[in-house]
Amino acid sequence: LGALIAPVVWGADGVENFQLLNIMTNLLADKSISLELELLGIFTWIKWGGLAVIFSLFIPYLSKGSSFSKGVSVIAVLSVLSAIISFFDRSIFNEILSLSVIFVFAGLIILCFTNSQTDT
């Protein structure tokens, strides 16, 4: 499931950046940005929601690992919960979502280089 969602997240991130470019272009040309803002919101939430779904898939695996891995799983849970709350209520949970996503990515990168498994 994560492998299917990842290209969607990647594409949504690209379109989000394109919308930001369009907003800047239209602002410089004194044109309306209402459509670009609407599309920006859609693609931004596809990206953040997709990341939350992918992180939720990692939680069972991460929770069975080392203390560090378990800590990353707790932050992944936080990212999923804050994504759900942020979708319905724009608040401090938007900031918690963005910070937790950064920490999950950092934790996963660290685990990629430090985690080792042995066959028993």
Tab-separated table of C-alpha atoms in Angstrom:
chain	number	residue	atom	x	y	z
A	1	LEU	CA	0.000	0.000	0.000
A	2	GLY	CA	2.825	2.391	0.860
A	3	ALA	CA	4.476	1.750	-2.507
A	4	LEU	CA	1.229	2.699	-4.228
A	5	ILE	CA	0.745	5.854	-2.178
A	6	ALA	CA	4.346	7.107	-2.453
A	7	PRO	CA	4.113	8.143	-6.137
A	8	VAL	CA	0.828	9.935	-5.407
A	9	VAL	CA	2.514	11.863	-2.568
A	10	TRP	CA	5.460	12.646	-4.827
A	11	GLY	CA	3.171	13.896	-7.587
A	12	ALA	CA	1.084	15.965	-5.165
A	13	ASP	CA	4.265	17.569	-3.837
A	14	GLY	CA	5.269	18.493	-7.382
A	15	VAL	CA	1.868	19.987	-8.175
A	16	GLU	CA	1.909	21.829	-4.836
A	17	ASN	CA	5.223	23.444	-5.809
A	18	PHE	CA	3.814	24.288	-9.233
A	19	GLN	CA	0.823	25.960	-7.582
A	20	LEU	CA	3.158	28.011	-5.394
A	21	LEU	CA	4.967	29.139	-8.542
A	22	ASN	CA	1.636	30.055	-10.158
A	23	ILE	CA	0.624	32.045	-7.084
A	24	MET	CA	3.858	34.034	-7.186
A	25	THR	CA	3.532	34.602	-10.939
A	26	ASN	CA	-0.058	35.784	-10.610
A	27	LEU	CA	0.744	38.035	-7.668
A	28	LEU	CA	3.511	39.703	-9.653
A	29	ALA	CA	1.114	40.163	-12.589
A	30	ASP	CA	-1.690	41.477	-10.335
A	31	LYS	CA	-3.955	38.556	-11.287
A	32	SER	CA	-6.365	36.543	-9.162
A	33	ILE	CA	-4.924	33.646	-7.174
A	34	SER	CA	-8.191	32.129	-5.935
A	35	LEU	CA	-8.032	29.029	-8.176
A	36	GLU	CA	-4.370	28.464	-7.366
A	37	LEU	CA	-5.075	28.706	-3.645
A	38	GLU	CA	-7.906	26.204	-3.927
A	39	LEU	CA	-5.733	23.751	-5.856
A	40	LEU	CA	-2.847	24.341	-3.456
A	41	GLY	CA	-5.022	23.262	-0.541
A	42	ILE	CA	-6.123	20.102	-2.316
A	43	PHE	CA	-2.655	18.964	-3.316
A	44	THR	CA	-1.129	19.966	0.009
A	45	TRP	CA	-3.586	17.733	1.846
A	46	ILE	CA	-3.039	14.866	-0.575
A	47	LYS	CA	0.671	15.114	0.229
A	48	TRP	CA	0.345	15.431	4.026
A	49	GLY	CA	-2.451	12.871	4.246
A	50	GLY	CA	-0.483	10.435	2.127
A	51	LEU	CA	2.565	10.836	4.341
A	52	ALA	CA	0.434	10.159	7.417
A	53	VAL	CA	-0.963	6.993	5.831
A	54	ILE	CA	2.511	5.776	4.876
A	55	PHE	CA	3.810	6.472	8.397
A	56	SER	CA	0.858	4.564	9.871
A	57	LEU	CA	1.992	1.527	7.888
A	58	PHE	CA	5.443	1.713	9.526
A	59	ILE	CA	4.133	1.878	13.102
A	60	PRO	CA	3.701	-1.888	13.672
A	61	TYR	CA	7.226	-2.588	12.437
A	62	LEU	CA	8.838	0.311	14.285
A	63	SER	CA	7.136	-0.529	17.584
A	64	LYS	CA	8.857	-3.938	17.664
A	65	GLY	CA	12.380	-2.554	17.334
A	66	SER	CA	14.914	-0.826	19.535
A	67	SER	CA	14.129	1.972	21.949
A	68	PHE	CA	14.956	4.476	19.228
A	69	SER	CA	12.676	2.665	16.789
A	70	LYS	CA	9.865	2.666	19.343
A	71	GLY	CA	10.389	6.405	19.828
A	72	VAL	CA	10.063	6.934	16.089
A	73	SER	CA	6.856	4.882	16.143
A	74	VAL	CA	5.420	7.148	18.855
A	75	ILE	CA	6.235	10.211	16.745
A	76	ALA	CA	4.655	8.471	13.729
A	77	VAL	CA	1.477	7.956	15.760
A	78	LEU	CA	1.606	11.646	16.677
A	79	SER	CA	1.905	12.564	12.994
A	80	VAL	CA	-1.117	10.445	12.077
A	81	LEU	CA	-3.271	11.828	14.893
A	82	SER	CA	-2.238	15.423	14.218
A	83	ALA	CA	-2.954	14.955	10.488
A	84	ILE	CA	-6.489	13.796	11.265
A	85	ILE	CA	-7.122	16.661	13.682
A	86	SER	CA	-5.506	19.240	11.368
A	87	PHE	CA	-7.671	18.186	8.466
A	88	PHE	CA	-10.784	19.158	10.389
A	89	ASP	CA	-9.423	21.987	12.550
A	90	ARG	CA	-6.577	24.220	11.452
A	91	SER	CA	-4.751	24.886	14.692
A	92	ILE	CA	-1.518	24.173	16.508
A	93	PHE	CA	-1.915	20.599	15.257
A	94	ASN	CA	-0.791	21.778	11.804
A	95	GLU	CA	2.536	22.720	13.378
A	96	ILE	CA	2.693	19.464	15.321
A	97	LEU	CA	2.045	17.600	12.077
A	98	SER	CA	4.857	19.310	10.210
A	99	LEU	CA	7.333	18.876	13.049
A	100	SER	CA	6.412	15.241	13.600
A	101	VAL	CA	6.826	14.500	9.883
A	102	ILE	CA	10.326	16.014	10.002
A	103	PHE	CA	11.223	13.924	13.045
A	104	VAL	CA	9.800	10.715	11.557
A	105	PHE	CA	11.795	11.254	8.353
A	106	ALA	CA	14.945	11.954	10.375
A	107	GLY	CA	14.329	8.888	12.537
A	108	LEU	CA	13.734	6.657	9.526
A	109	ILE	CA	16.926	7.904	7.887
A	110	ILE	CA	18.904	7.196	11.061
A	111	LEU	CA	17.335	3.740	11.305
A	112	CYS	CA	18.274	3.013	7.687
A	113	PHE	CA	21.939	3.486	8.558
A	114	THR	CA	22.008	2.041	12.073
A	115	ASN	CA	19.417	-0.729	12.149
A	116	SER	CA	20.688	-4.235	11.621
A	117	GLN	CA	18.812	-7.484	11.697
A	118	THR	CA	20.241	-10.901	12.155
A	119	ASP	CA	18.626	-14.200	11.308
A	120	THR	CA	18.095	-16.427	14.343
